PDB file of C-alpha atoms in Angstrom:
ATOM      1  CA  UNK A   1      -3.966 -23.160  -3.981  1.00 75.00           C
ATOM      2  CA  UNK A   2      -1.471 -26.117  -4.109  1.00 88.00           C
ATOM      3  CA  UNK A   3      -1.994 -29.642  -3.287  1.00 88.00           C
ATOM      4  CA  UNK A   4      -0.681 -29.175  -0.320  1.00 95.00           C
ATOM      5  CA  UNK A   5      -1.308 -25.506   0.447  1.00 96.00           C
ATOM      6  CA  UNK A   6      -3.926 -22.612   0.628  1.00 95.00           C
ATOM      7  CA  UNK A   7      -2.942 -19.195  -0.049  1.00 95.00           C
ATOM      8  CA  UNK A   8      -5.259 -17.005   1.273  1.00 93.00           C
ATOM      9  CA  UNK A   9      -6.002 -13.456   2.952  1.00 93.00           C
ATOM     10  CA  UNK A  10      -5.893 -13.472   6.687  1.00 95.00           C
ATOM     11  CA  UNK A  11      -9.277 -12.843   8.247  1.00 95.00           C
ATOM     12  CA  UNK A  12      -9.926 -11.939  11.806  1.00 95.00           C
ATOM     13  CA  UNK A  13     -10.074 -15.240  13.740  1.00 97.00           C
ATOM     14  CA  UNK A  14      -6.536 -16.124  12.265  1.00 97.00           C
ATOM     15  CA  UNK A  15      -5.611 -13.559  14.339  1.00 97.00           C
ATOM     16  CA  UNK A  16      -4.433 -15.795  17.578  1.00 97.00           C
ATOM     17  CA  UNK A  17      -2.718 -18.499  15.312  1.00 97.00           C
ATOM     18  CA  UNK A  18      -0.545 -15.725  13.192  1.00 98.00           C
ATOM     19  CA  UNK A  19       0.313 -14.326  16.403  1.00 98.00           C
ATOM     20  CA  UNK A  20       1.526 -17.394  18.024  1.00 97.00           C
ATOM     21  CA  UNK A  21       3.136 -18.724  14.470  1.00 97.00           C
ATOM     22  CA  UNK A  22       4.931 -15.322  14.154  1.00 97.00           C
ATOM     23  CA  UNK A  23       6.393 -15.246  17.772  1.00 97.00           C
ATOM     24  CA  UNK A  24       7.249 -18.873  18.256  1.00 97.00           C
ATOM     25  CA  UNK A  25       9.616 -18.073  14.991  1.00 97.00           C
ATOM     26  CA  UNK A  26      10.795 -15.098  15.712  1.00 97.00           C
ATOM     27  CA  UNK A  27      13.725 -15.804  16.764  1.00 95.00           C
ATOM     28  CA  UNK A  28      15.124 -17.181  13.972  1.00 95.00           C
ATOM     29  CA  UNK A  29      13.044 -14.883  11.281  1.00 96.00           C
ATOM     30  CA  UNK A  30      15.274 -12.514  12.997  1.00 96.00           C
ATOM     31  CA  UNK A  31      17.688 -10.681  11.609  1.00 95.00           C
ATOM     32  CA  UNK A  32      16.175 -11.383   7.973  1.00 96.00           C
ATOM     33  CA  UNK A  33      12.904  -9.858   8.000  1.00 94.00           C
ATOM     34  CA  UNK A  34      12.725  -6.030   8.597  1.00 91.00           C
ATOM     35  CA  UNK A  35       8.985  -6.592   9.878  1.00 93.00           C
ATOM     36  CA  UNK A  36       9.271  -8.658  12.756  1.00 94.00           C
ATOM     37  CA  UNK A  37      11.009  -6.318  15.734  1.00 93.00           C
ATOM     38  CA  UNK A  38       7.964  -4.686  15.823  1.00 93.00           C
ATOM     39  CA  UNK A  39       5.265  -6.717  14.389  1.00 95.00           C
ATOM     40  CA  UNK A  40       3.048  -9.013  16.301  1.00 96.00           C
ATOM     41  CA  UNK A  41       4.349  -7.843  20.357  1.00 96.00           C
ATOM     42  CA  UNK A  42       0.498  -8.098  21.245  1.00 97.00           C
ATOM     43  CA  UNK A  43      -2.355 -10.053  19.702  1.00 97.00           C
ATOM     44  CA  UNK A  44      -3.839  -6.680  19.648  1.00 97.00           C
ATOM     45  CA  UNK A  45      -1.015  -5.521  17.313  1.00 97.00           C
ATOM     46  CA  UNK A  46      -1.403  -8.840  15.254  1.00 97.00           C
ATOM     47  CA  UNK A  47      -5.526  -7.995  14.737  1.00 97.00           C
ATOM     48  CA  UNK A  48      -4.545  -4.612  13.529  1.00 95.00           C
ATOM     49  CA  UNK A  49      -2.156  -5.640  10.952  1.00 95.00           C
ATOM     50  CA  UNK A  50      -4.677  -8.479   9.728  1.00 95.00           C
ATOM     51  CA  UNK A  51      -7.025  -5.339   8.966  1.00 93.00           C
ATOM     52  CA  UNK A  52      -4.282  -2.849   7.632  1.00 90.00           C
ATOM     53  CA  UNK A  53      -3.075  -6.130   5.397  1.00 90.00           C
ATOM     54  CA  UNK A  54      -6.303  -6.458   3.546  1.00 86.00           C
ATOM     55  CA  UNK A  55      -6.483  -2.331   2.896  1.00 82.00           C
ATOM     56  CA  UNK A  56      -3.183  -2.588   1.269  1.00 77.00           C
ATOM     57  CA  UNK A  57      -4.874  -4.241  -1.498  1.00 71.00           C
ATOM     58  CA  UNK A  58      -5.551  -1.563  -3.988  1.00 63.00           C
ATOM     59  CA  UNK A  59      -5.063  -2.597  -8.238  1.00 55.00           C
ATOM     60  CA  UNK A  60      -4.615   1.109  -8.596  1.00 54.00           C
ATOM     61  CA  UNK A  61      -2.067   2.664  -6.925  1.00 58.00           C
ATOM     62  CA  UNK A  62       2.075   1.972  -6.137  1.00 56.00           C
ATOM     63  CA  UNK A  63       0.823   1.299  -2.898  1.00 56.00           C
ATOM     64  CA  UNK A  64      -0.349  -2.613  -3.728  1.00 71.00           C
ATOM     65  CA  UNK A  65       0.766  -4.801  -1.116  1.00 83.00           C
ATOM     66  CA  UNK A  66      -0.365  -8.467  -0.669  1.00 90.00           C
ATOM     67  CA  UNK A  67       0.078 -10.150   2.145  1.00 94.00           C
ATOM     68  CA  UNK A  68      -0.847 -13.448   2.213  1.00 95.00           C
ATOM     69  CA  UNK A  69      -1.390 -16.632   4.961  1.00 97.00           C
ATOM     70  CA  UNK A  70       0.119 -19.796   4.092  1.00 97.00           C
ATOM     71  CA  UNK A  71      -1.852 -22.547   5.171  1.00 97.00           C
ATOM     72  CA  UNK A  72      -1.630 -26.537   5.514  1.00 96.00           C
ATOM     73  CA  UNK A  73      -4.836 -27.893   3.561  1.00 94.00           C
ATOM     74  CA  UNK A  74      -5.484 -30.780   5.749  1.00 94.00           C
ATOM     75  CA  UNK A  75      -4.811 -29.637   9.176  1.00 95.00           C
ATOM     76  CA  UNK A  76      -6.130 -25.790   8.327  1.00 95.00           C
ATOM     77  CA  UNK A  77      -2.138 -24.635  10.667  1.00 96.00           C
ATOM     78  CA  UNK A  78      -0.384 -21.662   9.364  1.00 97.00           C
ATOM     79  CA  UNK A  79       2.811 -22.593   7.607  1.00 97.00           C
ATOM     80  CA  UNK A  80       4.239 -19.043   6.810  1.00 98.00           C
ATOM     81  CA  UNK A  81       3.378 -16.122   4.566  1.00 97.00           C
ATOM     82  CA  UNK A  82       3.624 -15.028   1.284  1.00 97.00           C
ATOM     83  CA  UNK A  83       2.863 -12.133  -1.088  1.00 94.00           C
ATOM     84  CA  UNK A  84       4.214  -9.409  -2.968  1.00 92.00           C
ATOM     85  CA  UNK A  85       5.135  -6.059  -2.469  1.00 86.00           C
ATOM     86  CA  UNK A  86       7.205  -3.114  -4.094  1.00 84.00           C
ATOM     87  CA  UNK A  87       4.676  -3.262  -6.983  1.00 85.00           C
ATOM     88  CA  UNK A  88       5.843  -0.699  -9.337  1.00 86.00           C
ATOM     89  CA  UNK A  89       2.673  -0.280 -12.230  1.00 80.00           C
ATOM     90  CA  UNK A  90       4.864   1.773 -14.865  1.00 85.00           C
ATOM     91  CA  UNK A  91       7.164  -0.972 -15.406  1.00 92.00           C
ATOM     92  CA  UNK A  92       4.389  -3.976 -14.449  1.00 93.00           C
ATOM     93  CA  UNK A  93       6.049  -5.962 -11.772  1.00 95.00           C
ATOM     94  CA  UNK A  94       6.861  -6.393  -8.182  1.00 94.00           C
ATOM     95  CA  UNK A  95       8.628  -8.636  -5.382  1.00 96.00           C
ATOM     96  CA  UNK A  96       7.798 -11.421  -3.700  1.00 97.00           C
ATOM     97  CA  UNK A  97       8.495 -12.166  -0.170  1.00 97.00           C
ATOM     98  CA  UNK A  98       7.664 -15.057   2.063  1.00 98.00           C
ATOM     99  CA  UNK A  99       8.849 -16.324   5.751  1.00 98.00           C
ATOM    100  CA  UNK A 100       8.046 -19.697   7.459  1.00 98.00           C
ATOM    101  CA  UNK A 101       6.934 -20.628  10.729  1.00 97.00           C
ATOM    102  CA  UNK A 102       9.750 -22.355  12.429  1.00 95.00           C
ATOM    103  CA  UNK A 103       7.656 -25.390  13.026  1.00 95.00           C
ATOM    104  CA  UNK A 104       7.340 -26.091   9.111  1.00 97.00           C
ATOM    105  CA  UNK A 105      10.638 -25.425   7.536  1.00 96.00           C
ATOM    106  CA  UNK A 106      12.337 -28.103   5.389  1.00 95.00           C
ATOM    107  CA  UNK A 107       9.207 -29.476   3.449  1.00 96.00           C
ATOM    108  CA  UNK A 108       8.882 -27.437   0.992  1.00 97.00           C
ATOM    109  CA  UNK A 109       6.418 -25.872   1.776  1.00 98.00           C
ATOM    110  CA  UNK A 110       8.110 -22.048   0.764  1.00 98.00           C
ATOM    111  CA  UNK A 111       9.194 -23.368  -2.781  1.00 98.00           C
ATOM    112  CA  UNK A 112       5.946 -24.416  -3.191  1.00 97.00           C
ATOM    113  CA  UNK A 113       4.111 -21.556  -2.276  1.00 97.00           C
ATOM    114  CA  UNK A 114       5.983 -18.765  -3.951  1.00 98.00           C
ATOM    115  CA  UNK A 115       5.966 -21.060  -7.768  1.00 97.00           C
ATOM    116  CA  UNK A 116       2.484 -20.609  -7.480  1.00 96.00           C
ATOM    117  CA  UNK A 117       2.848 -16.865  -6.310  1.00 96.00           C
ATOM    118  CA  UNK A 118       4.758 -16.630  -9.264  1.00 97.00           C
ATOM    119  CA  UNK A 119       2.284 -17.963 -11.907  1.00 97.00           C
ATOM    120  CA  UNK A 120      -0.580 -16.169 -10.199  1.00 95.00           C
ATOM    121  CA  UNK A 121       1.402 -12.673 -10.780  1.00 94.00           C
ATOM    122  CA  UNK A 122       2.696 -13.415 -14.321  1.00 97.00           C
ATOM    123  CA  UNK A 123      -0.967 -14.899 -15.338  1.00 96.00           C
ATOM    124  CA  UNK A 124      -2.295 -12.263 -17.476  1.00 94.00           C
ATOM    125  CA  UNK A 125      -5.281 -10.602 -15.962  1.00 89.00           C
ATOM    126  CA  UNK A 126      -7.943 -11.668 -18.967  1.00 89.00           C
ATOM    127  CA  UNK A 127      -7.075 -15.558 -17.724  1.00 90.00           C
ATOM    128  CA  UNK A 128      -7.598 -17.254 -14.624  1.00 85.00           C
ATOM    129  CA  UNK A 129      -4.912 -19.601 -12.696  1.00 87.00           C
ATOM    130  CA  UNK A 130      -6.022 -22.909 -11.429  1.00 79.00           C
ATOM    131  CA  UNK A 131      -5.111 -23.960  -8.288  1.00 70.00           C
ATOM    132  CA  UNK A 132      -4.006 -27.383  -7.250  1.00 60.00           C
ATOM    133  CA  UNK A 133      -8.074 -27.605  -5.416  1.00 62.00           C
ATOM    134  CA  UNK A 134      -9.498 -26.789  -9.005  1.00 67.00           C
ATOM    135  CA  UNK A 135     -10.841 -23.359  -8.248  1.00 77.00           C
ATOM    136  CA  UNK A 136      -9.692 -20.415 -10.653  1.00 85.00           C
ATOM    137  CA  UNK A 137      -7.962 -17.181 -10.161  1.00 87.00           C
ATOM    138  CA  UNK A 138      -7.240 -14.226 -12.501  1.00 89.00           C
ATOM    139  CA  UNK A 139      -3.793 -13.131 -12.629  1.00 91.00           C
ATOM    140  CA  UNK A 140      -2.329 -10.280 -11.999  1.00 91.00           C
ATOM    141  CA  UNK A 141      -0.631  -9.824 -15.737  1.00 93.00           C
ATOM    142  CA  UNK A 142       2.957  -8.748 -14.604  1.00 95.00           C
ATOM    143  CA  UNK A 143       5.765  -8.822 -16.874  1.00 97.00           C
ATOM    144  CA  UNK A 144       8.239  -9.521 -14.299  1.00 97.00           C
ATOM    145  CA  UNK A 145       8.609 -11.228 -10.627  1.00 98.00           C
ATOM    146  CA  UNK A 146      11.886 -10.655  -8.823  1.00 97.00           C
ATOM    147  CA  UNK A 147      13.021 -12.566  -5.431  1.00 98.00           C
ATOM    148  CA  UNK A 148      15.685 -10.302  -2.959  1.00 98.00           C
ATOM    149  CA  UNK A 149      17.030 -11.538  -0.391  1.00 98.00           C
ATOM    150  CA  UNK A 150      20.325 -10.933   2.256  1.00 98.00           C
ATOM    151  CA  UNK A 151      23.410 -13.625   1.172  1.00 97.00           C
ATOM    152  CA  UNK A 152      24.001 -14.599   4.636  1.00 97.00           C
ATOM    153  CA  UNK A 153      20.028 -15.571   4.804  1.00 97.00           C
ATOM    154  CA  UNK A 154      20.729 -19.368   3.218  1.00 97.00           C
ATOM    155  CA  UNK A 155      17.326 -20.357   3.876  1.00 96.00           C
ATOM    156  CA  UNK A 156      15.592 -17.594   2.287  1.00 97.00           C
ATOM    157  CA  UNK A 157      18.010 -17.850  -1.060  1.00 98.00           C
ATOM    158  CA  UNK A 158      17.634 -21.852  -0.885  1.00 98.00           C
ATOM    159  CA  UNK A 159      14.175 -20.914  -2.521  1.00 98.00           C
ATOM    160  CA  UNK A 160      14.621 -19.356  -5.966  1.00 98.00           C
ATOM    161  CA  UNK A 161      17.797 -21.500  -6.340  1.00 98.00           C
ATOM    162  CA  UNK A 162      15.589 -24.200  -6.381  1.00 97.00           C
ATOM    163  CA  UNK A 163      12.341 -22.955  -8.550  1.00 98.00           C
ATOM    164  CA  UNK A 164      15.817 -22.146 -10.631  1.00 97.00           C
ATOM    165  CA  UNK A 165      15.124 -18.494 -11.425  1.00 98.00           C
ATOM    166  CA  UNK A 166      17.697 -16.568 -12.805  1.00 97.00           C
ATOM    167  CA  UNK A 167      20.412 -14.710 -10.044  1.00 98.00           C
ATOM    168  CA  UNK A 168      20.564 -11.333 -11.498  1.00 97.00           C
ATOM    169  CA  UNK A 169      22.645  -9.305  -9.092  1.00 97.00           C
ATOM    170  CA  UNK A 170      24.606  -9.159  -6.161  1.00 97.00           C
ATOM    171  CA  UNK A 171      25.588  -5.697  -4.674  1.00 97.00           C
ATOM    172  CA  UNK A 172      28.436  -6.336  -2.226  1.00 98.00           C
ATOM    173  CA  UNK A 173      28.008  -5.396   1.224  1.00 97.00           C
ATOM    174  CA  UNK A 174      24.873  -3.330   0.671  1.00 97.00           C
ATOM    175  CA  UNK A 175      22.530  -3.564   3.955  1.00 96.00           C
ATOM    176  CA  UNK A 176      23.000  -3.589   7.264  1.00 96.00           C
ATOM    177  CA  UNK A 177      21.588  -5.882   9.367  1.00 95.00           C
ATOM    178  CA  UNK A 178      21.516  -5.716  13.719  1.00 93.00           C
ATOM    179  CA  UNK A 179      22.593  -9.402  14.576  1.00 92.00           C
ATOM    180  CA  UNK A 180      24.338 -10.027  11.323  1.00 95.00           C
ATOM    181  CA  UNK A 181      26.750  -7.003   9.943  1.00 97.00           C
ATOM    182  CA  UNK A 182      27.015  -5.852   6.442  1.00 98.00           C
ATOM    183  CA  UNK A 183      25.613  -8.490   3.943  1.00 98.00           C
ATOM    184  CA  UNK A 184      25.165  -8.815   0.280  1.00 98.00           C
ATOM    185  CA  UNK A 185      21.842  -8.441  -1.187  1.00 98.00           C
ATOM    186  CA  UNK A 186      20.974 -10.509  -3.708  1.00 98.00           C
ATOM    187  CA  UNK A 187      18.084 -10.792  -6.679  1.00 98.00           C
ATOM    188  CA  UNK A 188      16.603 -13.187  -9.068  1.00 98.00           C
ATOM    189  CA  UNK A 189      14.381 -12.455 -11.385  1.00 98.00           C
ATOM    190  CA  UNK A 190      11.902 -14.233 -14.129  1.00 98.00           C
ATOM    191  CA  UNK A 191       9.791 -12.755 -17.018  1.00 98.00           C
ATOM    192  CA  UNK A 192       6.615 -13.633 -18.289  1.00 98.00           C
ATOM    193  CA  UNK A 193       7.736 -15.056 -21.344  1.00 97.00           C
ATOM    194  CA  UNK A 194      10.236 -17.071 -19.830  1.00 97.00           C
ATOM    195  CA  UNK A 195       7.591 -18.958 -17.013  1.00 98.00           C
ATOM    196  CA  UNK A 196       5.899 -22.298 -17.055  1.00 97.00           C
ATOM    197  CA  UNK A 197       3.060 -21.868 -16.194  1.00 94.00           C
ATOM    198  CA  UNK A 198       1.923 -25.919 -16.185  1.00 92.00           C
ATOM    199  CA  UNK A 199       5.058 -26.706 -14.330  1.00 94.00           C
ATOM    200  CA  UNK A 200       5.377 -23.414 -12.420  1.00 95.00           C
ATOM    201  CA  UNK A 201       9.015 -22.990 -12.980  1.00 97.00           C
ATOM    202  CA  UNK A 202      10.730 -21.316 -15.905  1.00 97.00           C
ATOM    203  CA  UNK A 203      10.555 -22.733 -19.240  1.00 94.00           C
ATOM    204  CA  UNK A 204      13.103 -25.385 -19.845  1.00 83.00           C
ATOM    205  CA  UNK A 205      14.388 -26.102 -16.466  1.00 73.00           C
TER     206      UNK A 205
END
C-alpha cells in the first residue's frame, strides 16, 4: 500500500515464491525468528500455513493474527512479511513483526512497510487509510503499536530506531536464543495520539 510496496494476504499461488523467499533467507532469519526452524521445510508445509494464515484473521477473539506478504509493486517479488500479532482486545493493541527476504535487505523496504502497518492499526476503525496506490482501508482503531525485538538482532532494531518510536524497555538477558546465547529483549512503543498519520511517523519527529 506504499509507493513502493503492496501489503497483502498471501493467496495460494504465492505459495512456491514464499517458500523459496523464506528458505533462501533462512539462514540468516535464523536465530531471530522463532518461526522459521520449522516453517516452510516443504512447499507442502508452506501451502498449509498460507491457509492457516488467513483463518487467523478473526476481529473477535485474542486469537487475531495477521500475517501479511510484502511485495515489490513493479516486479510483483516477495520482499518479506509483515503483520501483527499478540493482539490483546481489553487493552486495544498488539505487536508488529516483520522479516525480509535476504535478497531485499538494505532498501528500506522493512521501515517502509511496518510505518504503514503502523497507521493502518492506529487508524480508527470508522476511517479508512489510504495507501500510497490511492485505494482505502479501514483501520483497525488500536490505541497502541509496540515493536520487540532481541538486542543482538541489529537489523531487526535498525527499524523502529529509524521510524523513531519511542524505546520503552530493555529486560537484561531475558531470552534464550540456539545460535546466539542469552540476549536482551527490547520494546518500542507508540500511541495513537502520538502518530502521524500523513507522515507515518510520530508526531514531531
Amino acid at each position: 500500500m506504499t509507493d513502493r510496496l503492496l501489503l497483502r494476504m498471501y493467496t495460494p499461488e504465492d505459495a512456491d515464491g514464499l517458500f523459496r523467499a523464506v528458505n533462501e533467507s533462512r539462514d540468516t532469519l535464523l536465530p531471530w525468528l522463532p518461526w522459521v526452524p520449522t516453517a516452510h521445510r516443504t512447499i507442502y508445509e508452506t501451502i498449509y500455513d498460507i491457509e492457516r494464515f488467513r483463518r487467523d484473521v478473526d476481529p473477535w477473539t485474542e486469537r487475531t493474527n495477521l500475517v501479511l506478504g510484502v511485495f515489490r509493486r513493479d516486479t510483483g517479488e516477495i520482499v518479506g512479511g509483515n503483520g501483527f500479532h499478540t493482539l490483546r482486545l481489553a487493552t486495544s493493541q498488539a505487536e508488529i513483526g516483520y522479516w525480509t527476504h535476504e535478497r531485499h535487505r538494505r532498501q528500506g523496504y522493512c521501515t517502509e512497510a511496518t510505518r504503514w502497518m503502523i497507521s493502518w492499526m492506529l487508524t480508527p476503525r470508522e476511517r479508512a487509510l489510504r495507501g500510497g496506490d490511492g485505494c482505502e482501508v479501514p483501520g483497525w482503531g488500536l490505541r497502541r503499536v509496540e515493536i520487540l525485538a532481541a538486542g543482538g538482532n541489529v537489523a531487526s532494531c535498525a527499524v523502529p530506531r529509524r521510524i523513531g518510536l519511542r524505546e520503552e524497555m530493555r529486560r537484561v538477558e531475558h531470552t534464550w536464543l540456539d545460535g546466539a546465547g542469552w540476549q536482551d529483549m527490547l520494546c518500542w512503543g507508540v500511541l495513537a495520539r502520538e502518530w502521524d498519520f500523513i507522515r507515518h511517523a510520530p508526531a514531531g519527529r
